[in-house]
Short mmCIF file of N, CA and C and ligand atoms in Angstrom, two decimals:
data_model
loop_
_atom_site.label_atom_id
_atom_site.label_comp_id
_atom_site.label_asym_id
_atom_site.label_seq_id
_atom_site.Cartn_x
_atom_site.Cartn_y
_atom_site.Cartn_z
N MET A 1 -27.70 -44.42 -50.51
CA MET A 1 -27.64 -44.36 -51.67
C MET A 1 -28.55 -45.36 -52.64
N ARG A 2 -29.19 -45.11 -53.54
CA ARG A 2 -29.30 -46.38 -54.30
C ARG A 2 -29.09 -46.31 -55.45
N GLU A 3 -29.01 -47.69 -55.60
CA GLU A 3 -28.95 -48.34 -57.20
C GLU A 3 -29.12 -48.51 -58.14
N ILE A 4 -27.81 -48.63 -59.14
CA ILE A 4 -28.29 -48.92 -60.53
C ILE A 4 -29.49 -50.15 -60.69
N ILE A 5 -30.34 -50.02 -61.30
CA ILE A 5 -31.82 -51.42 -61.59
C ILE A 5 -30.96 -51.71 -63.24
N LYS A 6 -30.63 -53.12 -63.14
CA LYS A 6 -30.29 -53.20 -64.13
C LYS A 6 -31.17 -54.68 -64.75
N TYR A 7 -31.27 -54.53 -66.12
CA TYR A 7 -32.47 -55.76 -67.32
C TYR A 7 -31.93 -57.07 -66.85
N PRO A 8 -32.92 -57.74 -65.94
CA PRO A 8 -34.60 -57.58 -66.12
C PRO A 8 -35.50 -57.39 -64.91
N ASN A 9 -35.18 -56.22 -64.44
CA ASN A 9 -36.21 -56.04 -63.71
C ASN A 9 -37.56 -55.04 -63.99
N ILE A 10 -38.35 -55.51 -63.23
CA ILE A 10 -40.17 -55.43 -63.62
C ILE A 10 -39.62 -53.99 -63.59
N VAL A 11 -39.14 -53.01 -62.83
CA VAL A 11 -39.89 -51.87 -62.75
C VAL A 11 -39.50 -50.94 -63.98
N LEU A 12 -38.27 -51.96 -64.60
CA LEU A 12 -37.64 -51.50 -65.93
C LEU A 12 -38.85 -51.15 -67.33
N THR A 13 -39.28 -52.15 -66.99
CA THR A 13 -40.35 -52.51 -68.41
C THR A 13 -41.97 -52.11 -67.77
N THR A 14 -41.99 -51.21 -66.96
CA THR A 14 -43.57 -50.87 -65.91
C THR A 14 -43.31 -49.35 -66.39
N PRO A 15 -44.71 -49.21 -66.77
CA PRO A 15 -44.32 -47.28 -66.93
C PRO A 15 -44.98 -46.53 -65.78
N THR A 16 -44.20 -45.90 -65.64
CA THR A 16 -43.83 -45.22 -64.53
C THR A 16 -45.13 -44.43 -63.70
N LYS A 17 -45.44 -43.47 -63.37
CA LYS A 17 -46.18 -42.56 -62.62
C LYS A 17 -46.24 -41.22 -63.09
N LYS A 18 -47.16 -40.82 -63.02
CA LYS A 18 -46.78 -38.92 -63.45
C LYS A 18 -46.85 -38.16 -61.80
N VAL A 19 -45.54 -37.43 -61.94
CA VAL A 19 -45.22 -37.05 -60.31
C VAL A 19 -46.42 -35.93 -60.29
N THR A 20 -47.32 -35.90 -58.80
CA THR A 20 -48.13 -35.02 -59.02
C THR A 20 -47.54 -33.30 -57.97
N GLU A 21 -46.56 -34.24 -57.17
CA GLU A 21 -46.18 -32.70 -56.47
C GLU A 21 -44.64 -32.91 -56.57
N ILE A 22 -44.13 -31.61 -56.17
CA ILE A 22 -43.15 -31.45 -56.24
C ILE A 22 -41.97 -31.29 -54.47
N ASP A 23 -41.78 -31.99 -53.84
CA ASP A 23 -41.80 -32.28 -52.59
C ASP A 23 -40.46 -32.81 -52.09
N ASP A 24 -40.25 -32.61 -51.53
CA ASP A 24 -38.47 -33.13 -50.86
C ASP A 24 -37.72 -34.35 -51.33
N GLY A 25 -38.59 -34.68 -50.98
CA GLY A 25 -37.89 -36.22 -51.36
C GLY A 25 -37.93 -35.91 -52.97
N LEU A 26 -39.18 -35.92 -53.94
CA LEU A 26 -38.03 -35.53 -55.44
C LEU A 26 -36.77 -35.09 -55.44
N ILE A 27 -37.06 -33.54 -54.81
CA ILE A 27 -35.39 -33.21 -54.81
C ILE A 27 -34.16 -33.29 -54.35
N GLU A 28 -34.36 -34.63 -53.30
CA GLU A 28 -33.56 -35.63 -53.15
C GLU A 28 -33.27 -36.58 -53.88
N LEU A 29 -34.68 -37.16 -54.29
CA LEU A 29 -34.13 -37.57 -55.79
C LEU A 29 -33.31 -37.12 -56.93
N LEU A 30 -33.56 -36.46 -56.95
CA LEU A 30 -32.85 -35.37 -58.13
C LEU A 30 -31.24 -35.15 -58.46
N ASP A 31 -31.69 -35.08 -57.01
CA ASP A 31 -29.37 -35.08 -56.01
C ASP A 31 -29.17 -36.34 -56.59
N GLU A 32 -29.39 -37.21 -56.14
CA GLU A 32 -28.85 -38.57 -56.40
C GLU A 32 -29.22 -39.19 -57.48
N MET A 33 -29.79 -38.46 -57.73
CA MET A 33 -30.29 -39.00 -59.71
C MET A 33 -28.62 -38.50 -60.14
N TYR A 34 -28.56 -37.20 -60.04
CA TYR A 34 -27.46 -36.99 -60.62
C TYR A 34 -26.73 -37.11 -60.53
N GLN A 35 -26.33 -37.56 -58.91
CA GLN A 35 -25.14 -37.82 -58.59
C GLN A 35 -24.26 -39.34 -59.28
N ILE A 36 -25.50 -40.15 -59.05
CA ILE A 36 -25.70 -40.89 -59.24
C ILE A 36 -24.86 -41.82 -60.83
N MET A 37 -25.20 -41.21 -61.59
CA MET A 37 -24.84 -40.71 -63.22
C MET A 37 -23.87 -39.78 -63.91
N THR A 38 -23.48 -38.99 -62.98
CA THR A 38 -21.96 -38.65 -62.81
C THR A 38 -20.84 -39.61 -62.38
N GLU A 39 -21.18 -40.18 -61.58
CA GLU A 39 -19.99 -41.47 -61.12
C GLU A 39 -20.33 -42.24 -62.08
N LYS A 40 -21.21 -43.20 -62.45
CA LYS A 40 -21.07 -43.77 -63.74
C LYS A 40 -20.87 -43.55 -64.94
N ASP A 41 -20.78 -42.14 -65.39
CA ASP A 41 -19.70 -41.52 -66.59
C ASP A 41 -21.30 -41.76 -67.13
N GLY A 42 -22.40 -41.36 -67.04
CA GLY A 42 -23.64 -41.77 -67.86
C GLY A 42 -24.20 -40.36 -68.50
N ILE A 43 -24.79 -39.97 -69.25
CA ILE A 43 -25.12 -38.58 -69.99
C ILE A 43 -26.65 -38.79 -69.67
N GLY A 44 -27.37 -39.99 -68.90
CA GLY A 44 -28.72 -39.80 -69.17
C GLY A 44 -29.42 -40.60 -67.88
N LEU A 45 -30.73 -40.74 -67.32
CA LEU A 45 -30.82 -41.51 -66.08
C LEU A 45 -31.89 -41.46 -65.88
N ALA A 46 -33.06 -42.04 -66.11
CA ALA A 46 -34.13 -42.38 -65.47
C ALA A 46 -34.41 -42.78 -63.86
N ALA A 47 -35.94 -42.18 -63.54
CA ALA A 47 -36.06 -42.48 -62.36
C ALA A 47 -36.54 -43.99 -61.62
N ASN A 48 -37.48 -44.99 -62.81
CA ASN A 48 -37.02 -46.33 -62.64
C ASN A 48 -35.68 -47.41 -62.47
N GLN A 49 -34.91 -46.29 -63.60
CA GLN A 49 -33.91 -47.28 -63.45
C GLN A 49 -32.74 -47.08 -61.81
N LEU A 50 -33.42 -46.53 -60.93
CA LEU A 50 -33.23 -45.95 -59.82
C LEU A 50 -34.05 -47.04 -58.43
N GLY A 51 -35.18 -47.86 -59.36
CA GLY A 51 -36.09 -48.27 -58.89
C GLY A 51 -37.42 -47.42 -58.09
N GLU A 52 -37.50 -46.08 -58.77
CA GLU A 52 -38.25 -45.11 -58.95
C GLU A 52 -39.55 -44.96 -59.62
N SER A 53 -40.24 -45.37 -59.35
CA SER A 53 -41.38 -45.14 -61.38
C SER A 53 -42.15 -43.72 -60.78
N CYS A 54 -41.48 -43.10 -61.15
CA CYS A 54 -41.93 -42.13 -60.57
C CYS A 54 -41.36 -41.11 -62.43
N ARG A 55 -42.09 -40.72 -62.87
CA ARG A 55 -42.15 -39.59 -64.56
C ARG A 55 -40.80 -38.50 -63.71
N VAL A 56 -39.51 -39.01 -64.14
CA VAL A 56 -38.46 -37.84 -63.40
C VAL A 56 -37.46 -38.22 -64.28
N ALA A 57 -36.64 -37.57 -65.22
CA ALA A 57 -35.72 -38.19 -65.84
C ALA A 57 -34.08 -37.21 -65.94
N ILE A 58 -33.32 -37.34 -66.44
CA ILE A 58 -32.16 -36.57 -66.77
C ILE A 58 -31.65 -36.39 -67.62
N VAL A 59 -30.94 -35.16 -68.18
CA VAL A 59 -30.00 -35.71 -68.30
C VAL A 59 -29.04 -34.93 -69.16
N TYR A 60 -27.49 -35.04 -69.27
CA TYR A 60 -26.89 -34.33 -69.12
C TYR A 60 -25.30 -34.72 -70.27
N VAL A 61 -25.59 -33.94 -71.48
CA VAL A 61 -24.81 -35.05 -72.46
C VAL A 61 -23.22 -34.17 -72.80
N ASP A 62 -23.16 -32.44 -72.18
CA ASP A 62 -22.25 -31.87 -72.38
C ASP A 62 -22.19 -30.28 -71.37
N ASP A 63 -21.46 -30.12 -71.08
CA ASP A 63 -21.69 -28.60 -70.66
C ASP A 63 -22.00 -27.53 -71.24
N GLU A 64 -21.62 -28.02 -72.76
CA GLU A 64 -23.13 -26.08 -73.45
C GLU A 64 -24.83 -26.39 -73.29
N SER A 65 -24.33 -27.55 -73.56
CA SER A 65 -26.54 -27.96 -73.20
C SER A 65 -26.77 -27.80 -71.88
N GLY A 66 -26.01 -28.45 -71.04
CA GLY A 66 -26.06 -28.55 -69.62
C GLY A 66 -26.78 -29.38 -68.96
N LEU A 67 -27.57 -29.57 -67.26
CA LEU A 67 -28.34 -30.50 -67.26
C LEU A 67 -29.36 -30.12 -67.45
N PHE A 68 -30.79 -30.80 -67.70
CA PHE A 68 -31.67 -30.95 -68.11
C PHE A 68 -32.79 -31.57 -66.77
N GLU A 69 -33.04 -31.62 -66.29
CA GLU A 69 -33.81 -31.86 -64.58
C GLU A 69 -35.19 -32.10 -65.60
N MET A 70 -35.95 -33.30 -65.85
CA MET A 70 -37.35 -33.40 -66.68
C MET A 70 -38.76 -33.73 -65.81
N ILE A 71 -39.20 -32.91 -65.40
CA ILE A 71 -40.64 -34.01 -64.23
C ILE A 71 -41.38 -33.97 -65.09
N ASN A 72 -41.96 -35.16 -65.14
CA ASN A 72 -42.65 -35.49 -66.17
C ASN A 72 -43.08 -35.05 -67.73
N PRO A 73 -42.06 -35.45 -68.74
CA PRO A 73 -41.57 -35.18 -69.85
C PRO A 73 -42.91 -35.59 -70.84
N LYS A 74 -43.10 -34.55 -71.52
CA LYS A 74 -43.47 -35.49 -72.94
C LYS A 74 -42.81 -35.01 -74.01
N ILE A 75 -42.91 -35.61 -75.73
CA ILE A 75 -42.37 -34.99 -76.96
C ILE A 75 -43.37 -34.66 -77.22
N ILE A 76 -44.12 -33.33 -77.72
CA ILE A 76 -44.75 -32.40 -78.13
C ILE A 76 -44.16 -32.23 -79.59
N LYS A 77 -43.25 -32.73 -80.29
CA LYS A 77 -43.35 -32.52 -81.14
C LYS A 77 -42.27 -33.66 -82.22
N LYS A 78 -42.13 -33.78 -82.86
CA LYS A 78 -40.87 -34.46 -83.38
C LYS A 78 -40.58 -34.77 -84.81
N SER A 79 -38.97 -34.49 -85.48
CA SER A 79 -39.34 -34.84 -87.36
C SER A 79 -38.18 -35.07 -87.68
N GLY A 80 -37.88 -35.47 -88.54
CA GLY A 80 -36.56 -36.02 -88.72
C GLY A 80 -36.18 -37.31 -88.98
N MET A 81 -35.66 -38.02 -88.97
CA MET A 81 -35.09 -39.78 -88.64
C MET A 81 -33.66 -39.56 -88.64
N THR A 82 -32.42 -40.22 -87.93
CA THR A 82 -31.27 -40.58 -87.63
C THR A 82 -30.71 -41.80 -86.62
N VAL A 83 -29.92 -42.24 -87.37
CA VAL A 83 -29.33 -43.54 -86.93
C VAL A 83 -27.86 -43.18 -85.70
N ASP A 84 -28.03 -43.56 -84.71
CA ASP A 84 -26.58 -43.96 -83.92
C ASP A 84 -26.68 -44.80 -83.12
N VAL A 85 -25.27 -44.52 -82.42
CA VAL A 85 -25.20 -45.53 -81.50
C VAL A 85 -25.63 -45.21 -80.14
N GLU A 86 -25.78 -46.09 -79.22
CA GLU A 86 -26.53 -45.85 -77.63
C GLU A 86 -26.33 -46.78 -76.96
N GLY A 87 -25.96 -46.68 -75.35
CA GLY A 87 -25.58 -47.10 -74.15
C GLY A 87 -26.81 -47.16 -73.68
N CYS A 88 -26.23 -47.58 -72.06
CA CYS A 88 -27.52 -47.48 -71.00
C CYS A 88 -26.72 -48.00 -69.66
N LEU A 89 -27.28 -47.66 -68.44
CA LEU A 89 -26.68 -47.75 -67.38
C LEU A 89 -27.07 -49.36 -67.04
N SER A 90 -28.30 -49.58 -67.22
CA SER A 90 -29.11 -51.06 -67.40
C SER A 90 -28.33 -52.41 -68.02
N PHE A 91 -28.02 -51.33 -68.69
CA PHE A 91 -26.88 -52.46 -69.73
C PHE A 91 -25.76 -52.75 -70.08
N PRO A 92 -24.89 -53.13 -68.43
CA PRO A 92 -23.59 -52.99 -69.12
C PRO A 92 -23.20 -53.81 -70.22
N ASP A 93 -22.66 -52.93 -71.36
CA ASP A 93 -21.69 -54.28 -72.24
C ASP A 93 -22.36 -54.23 -73.07
N ILE A 94 -23.42 -53.45 -73.57
CA ILE A 94 -24.21 -53.65 -74.30
C ILE A 94 -24.86 -51.84 -75.53
N TYR A 95 -24.02 -52.46 -76.35
CA TYR A 95 -23.83 -51.10 -77.60
C TYR A 95 -24.64 -51.42 -78.95
N GLY A 96 -25.48 -50.54 -79.64
CA GLY A 96 -26.49 -50.97 -80.86
C GLY A 96 -26.68 -49.64 -81.07
N THR A 97 -26.85 -49.66 -83.15
CA THR A 97 -27.43 -47.96 -83.32
C THR A 97 -28.82 -48.27 -82.87
N VAL A 98 -29.82 -47.49 -83.11
CA VAL A 98 -31.11 -46.86 -82.59
C VAL A 98 -31.27 -45.73 -83.68
N GLU A 99 -32.82 -46.07 -84.48
CA GLU A 99 -32.94 -45.12 -84.72
C GLU A 99 -34.26 -44.13 -84.19
N ARG A 100 -33.80 -42.51 -84.54
CA ARG A 100 -34.20 -42.01 -83.44
C ARG A 100 -35.05 -40.85 -84.45
N TYR A 101 -35.87 -39.75 -83.54
CA TYR A 101 -35.97 -38.57 -84.38
C TYR A 101 -35.37 -37.75 -84.34
N ASP A 102 -34.71 -36.49 -85.32
CA ASP A 102 -33.57 -35.85 -84.55
C ASP A 102 -34.26 -34.16 -84.50
N ASP A 103 -35.33 -34.31 -84.79
CA ASP A 103 -35.31 -32.42 -83.40
C ASP A 103 -36.19 -33.02 -82.87
N ILE A 104 -36.70 -32.95 -81.58
CA ILE A 104 -38.01 -32.76 -81.15
C ILE A 104 -38.24 -31.75 -80.12
N ILE A 105 -39.57 -31.47 -79.73
CA ILE A 105 -40.04 -29.84 -78.61
C ILE A 105 -40.45 -30.64 -77.64
N VAL A 106 -39.83 -30.75 -76.58
CA VAL A 106 -40.01 -31.35 -75.35
C VAL A 106 -40.58 -31.07 -74.13
N ARG A 107 -41.67 -31.00 -73.32
CA ARG A 107 -42.32 -30.15 -72.66
C ARG A 107 -42.13 -30.95 -71.16
N PHE A 108 -41.97 -29.79 -69.86
CA PHE A 108 -41.51 -30.78 -69.36
C PHE A 108 -41.22 -29.63 -67.99
N VAL A 109 -41.92 -30.09 -66.52
CA VAL A 109 -41.22 -29.51 -65.41
C VAL A 109 -40.09 -29.25 -64.09
N ASP A 110 -39.46 -28.12 -64.32
CA ASP A 110 -38.45 -28.45 -63.65
C ASP A 110 -38.66 -28.26 -62.16
N ARG A 111 -37.39 -28.13 -61.71
CA ARG A 111 -38.05 -28.42 -59.90
C ARG A 111 -38.08 -27.17 -59.51
N GLU A 112 -37.94 -26.17 -59.80
CA GLU A 112 -38.80 -25.37 -59.47
C GLU A 112 -40.21 -24.92 -59.48
N GLY A 113 -40.79 -26.04 -60.35
CA GLY A 113 -41.98 -25.96 -60.88
C GLY A 113 -42.63 -25.61 -61.96
N TYR A 114 -41.82 -24.90 -62.57
CA TYR A 114 -41.98 -23.82 -63.59
C TYR A 114 -42.04 -25.33 -65.04
N GLU A 115 -42.78 -24.94 -66.48
CA GLU A 115 -43.01 -25.88 -66.85
C GLU A 115 -42.17 -25.04 -68.33
N VAL A 116 -41.19 -26.09 -69.10
CA VAL A 116 -40.07 -25.96 -69.54
C VAL A 116 -40.66 -26.22 -71.21
N GLU A 117 -40.38 -25.33 -72.55
CA GLU A 117 -40.69 -26.28 -73.22
C GLU A 117 -38.88 -25.99 -74.20
N ALA A 118 -38.15 -27.06 -74.63
CA ALA A 118 -36.84 -27.14 -74.94
C ALA A 118 -37.02 -28.03 -76.88
N GLU A 119 -36.95 -27.22 -77.39
CA GLU A 119 -36.19 -27.32 -78.63
C GLU A 119 -35.08 -28.16 -78.96
N VAL A 120 -34.39 -29.21 -79.51
CA VAL A 120 -33.36 -30.09 -79.40
C VAL A 120 -33.18 -30.83 -80.30
N SER A 121 -32.01 -31.31 -81.11
CA SER A 121 -31.52 -32.31 -82.31
C SER A 121 -29.96 -32.53 -81.71
N GLY A 122 -30.05 -33.24 -82.20
CA GLY A 122 -28.48 -34.58 -82.30
C GLY A 122 -28.65 -34.94 -81.33
N TYR A 123 -27.73 -35.06 -80.35
CA TYR A 123 -27.51 -36.30 -79.85
C TYR A 123 -28.06 -36.19 -78.00
N LEU A 124 -28.03 -34.99 -77.78
CA LEU A 124 -29.35 -34.32 -77.15
C LEU A 124 -30.67 -35.12 -77.09
N SER A 125 -31.06 -34.91 -77.88
CA SER A 125 -32.84 -35.15 -78.95
C SER A 125 -32.25 -36.58 -78.59
N ARG A 126 -31.61 -37.45 -78.63
CA ARG A 126 -31.73 -38.89 -78.59
C ARG A 126 -31.45 -39.18 -77.16
N VAL A 127 -30.48 -38.39 -77.03
CA VAL A 127 -31.51 -38.68 -75.28
C VAL A 127 -31.76 -38.88 -74.42
N MET A 128 -32.25 -37.51 -74.48
CA MET A 128 -33.82 -37.20 -73.72
C MET A 128 -34.80 -38.95 -74.41
N GLN A 129 -34.85 -38.63 -75.80
CA GLN A 129 -35.69 -39.65 -76.36
C GLN A 129 -35.64 -41.08 -75.54
N HIS A 130 -34.14 -41.49 -75.26
CA HIS A 130 -33.74 -42.45 -75.07
C HIS A 130 -34.94 -42.40 -73.51
N GLU A 131 -34.81 -41.71 -72.80
CA GLU A 131 -34.96 -41.40 -71.32
C GLU A 131 -36.07 -41.62 -70.64
N ILE A 132 -37.31 -40.70 -71.95
CA ILE A 132 -38.24 -40.32 -72.05
C ILE A 132 -39.37 -41.94 -72.30
N GLU A 133 -38.40 -43.10 -73.34
CA GLU A 133 -38.92 -44.42 -73.37
C GLU A 133 -38.42 -44.79 -71.99
N HIS A 134 -37.94 -44.72 -71.10
CA HIS A 134 -37.39 -45.60 -69.97
C HIS A 134 -38.75 -45.69 -69.27
N LEU A 135 -39.14 -44.33 -69.64
CA LEU A 135 -40.46 -43.57 -68.37
C LEU A 135 -41.69 -43.72 -68.77
N ASP A 136 -41.98 -44.92 -70.31
CA ASP A 136 -42.68 -45.41 -70.76
C ASP A 136 -42.75 -47.61 -70.49
N GLY A 137 -41.69 -47.16 -69.52
CA GLY A 137 -40.93 -48.72 -69.67
C GLY A 137 -40.67 -49.04 -70.45
N LYS A 138 -40.14 -48.61 -71.64
CA LYS A 138 -39.50 -49.47 -72.86
C LYS A 138 -38.08 -48.77 -73.12
N LEU A 139 -37.73 -50.28 -73.32
CA LEU A 139 -36.20 -50.18 -73.47
C LEU A 139 -35.47 -50.11 -74.77
N PHE A 140 -34.57 -49.89 -74.78
CA PHE A 140 -33.85 -49.13 -75.77
C PHE A 140 -32.95 -50.71 -76.80
N THR A 141 -32.70 -51.68 -75.96
CA THR A 141 -32.36 -52.87 -76.93
C THR A 141 -33.63 -53.16 -77.40
N ASP A 142 -34.85 -52.87 -77.56
CA ASP A 142 -36.26 -53.38 -78.44
C ASP A 142 -35.46 -52.90 -79.61
N LYS A 143 -34.42 -51.83 -79.31
CA LYS A 143 -34.33 -51.12 -80.97
C LYS A 143 -33.70 -51.28 -81.82
N ILE A 144 -32.50 -51.87 -80.93
CA ILE A 144 -31.31 -52.17 -82.13
C ILE A 144 -31.41 -52.74 -83.41
N ILE A 145 -30.64 -51.99 -84.20
CA ILE A 145 -31.06 -52.26 -85.64
C ILE A 145 -29.63 -53.52 -85.65
N GLU A 146 -28.11 -52.67 -84.83
CA GLU A 146 -26.95 -53.73 -85.11
C GLU A 146 -26.49 -53.68 -83.37
N ARG A 147 -26.19 -54.65 -83.39
CA ARG A 147 -25.16 -54.28 -81.90
C ARG A 147 -24.19 -54.62 -82.51
N LEU A 148 -23.35 -53.75 -81.54
CA LEU A 148 -21.93 -53.81 -81.30
C LEU A 148 -21.22 -54.16 -79.93
N SER A 149 -20.19 -54.89 -80.28
CA SER A 149 -19.34 -55.70 -78.10
C SER A 149 -18.63 -53.88 -78.20
N PRO A 150 -18.61 -53.39 -76.42
CA PRO A 150 -17.51 -52.40 -76.90
C PRO A 150 -16.45 -52.18 -77.33
N ASP A 151 -15.53 -53.68 -77.95
CA ASP A 151 -14.45 -53.52 -79.33
C ASP A 151 -15.16 -52.45 -80.61
N GLU A 152 -16.10 -53.05 -81.33
CA GLU A 152 -16.99 -52.84 -81.99
C GLU A 152 -17.66 -51.05 -81.80
N LEU A 153 -17.83 -50.81 -80.28
CA LEU A 153 -17.91 -49.42 -80.30
C LEU A 153 -17.22 -48.18 -80.26
N ILE A 154 -16.00 -48.83 -79.87
CA ILE A 154 -14.83 -47.94 -80.22
C ILE A 154 -14.30 -48.15 -81.40
N ASP A 155 -14.73 -48.51 -82.30
CA ASP A 155 -13.78 -49.09 -83.45
C ASP A 155 -15.77 -48.05 -84.54
N TYR A 156 -15.83 -48.27 -83.75
CA TYR A 156 -17.40 -47.11 -84.58
C TYR A 156 -17.50 -45.74 -84.20
N MET A 157 -17.16 -45.40 -82.77
CA MET A 157 -16.96 -43.94 -82.21
C MET A 157 -15.58 -42.88 -83.23
N GLU A 158 -14.43 -43.99 -83.78
CA GLU A 158 -13.71 -43.83 -84.44
C GLU A 158 -13.96 -43.24 -85.65
N GLU A 159 -14.39 -44.29 -86.17
CA GLU A 159 -15.64 -43.95 -87.84
C GLU A 159 -16.20 -42.50 -87.38
N HIS A 160 -16.67 -42.21 -86.93
CA HIS A 160 -18.29 -41.66 -86.78
C HIS A 160 -17.38 -40.09 -85.93
N GLY A 161 -16.29 -40.14 -85.46
CA GLY A 161 -15.47 -39.02 -85.65
C GLY A 161 -15.83 -38.62 -83.89
N TYR A 162 -16.26 -39.42 -83.16
CA TYR A 162 -16.42 -38.76 -81.74
C TYR A 162 -15.22 -38.49 -81.07
N ASP A 163 -15.21 -37.89 -79.91
CA ASP A 163 -13.33 -38.32 -79.41
C ASP A 163 -13.42 -39.34 -77.96
ZN1 ZN B 1 -30.77 -46.61 -70.64
#
């Protein structure tokens, strides 16, 4: 089983390579990414966070929107700006508010090889942008407006109506 790569490992700040073939290794990677993300209570994970420098990310924000397995994802349309709090499995105990696009259209290939276009907004859109930036070698800590400690995070979430 792979391990979550923590900052500062160079794989996190290196742009990942585009996937050219969906083979058994890639399917195994997707399955393992889901297993590790779920174990760590994450809502998104990029392949380079497991040390695999390929353009693959997964997102699972809630049961309603379900699991997104994104191969070679690309944001093709974006609008609106919004600020909300984020964390990252590669930065334990660091949280902070980040400005993101509110609505995006993302295009990717799924594990069956089909091209998918999804129009998403709100927190789902935020997490997708966070994960796609991982694939570009970019980190949310470079965009933090206000950093929050784990205690301040709890206060922030209560104030903003998260459960
Ligand atoms: Zn992250």
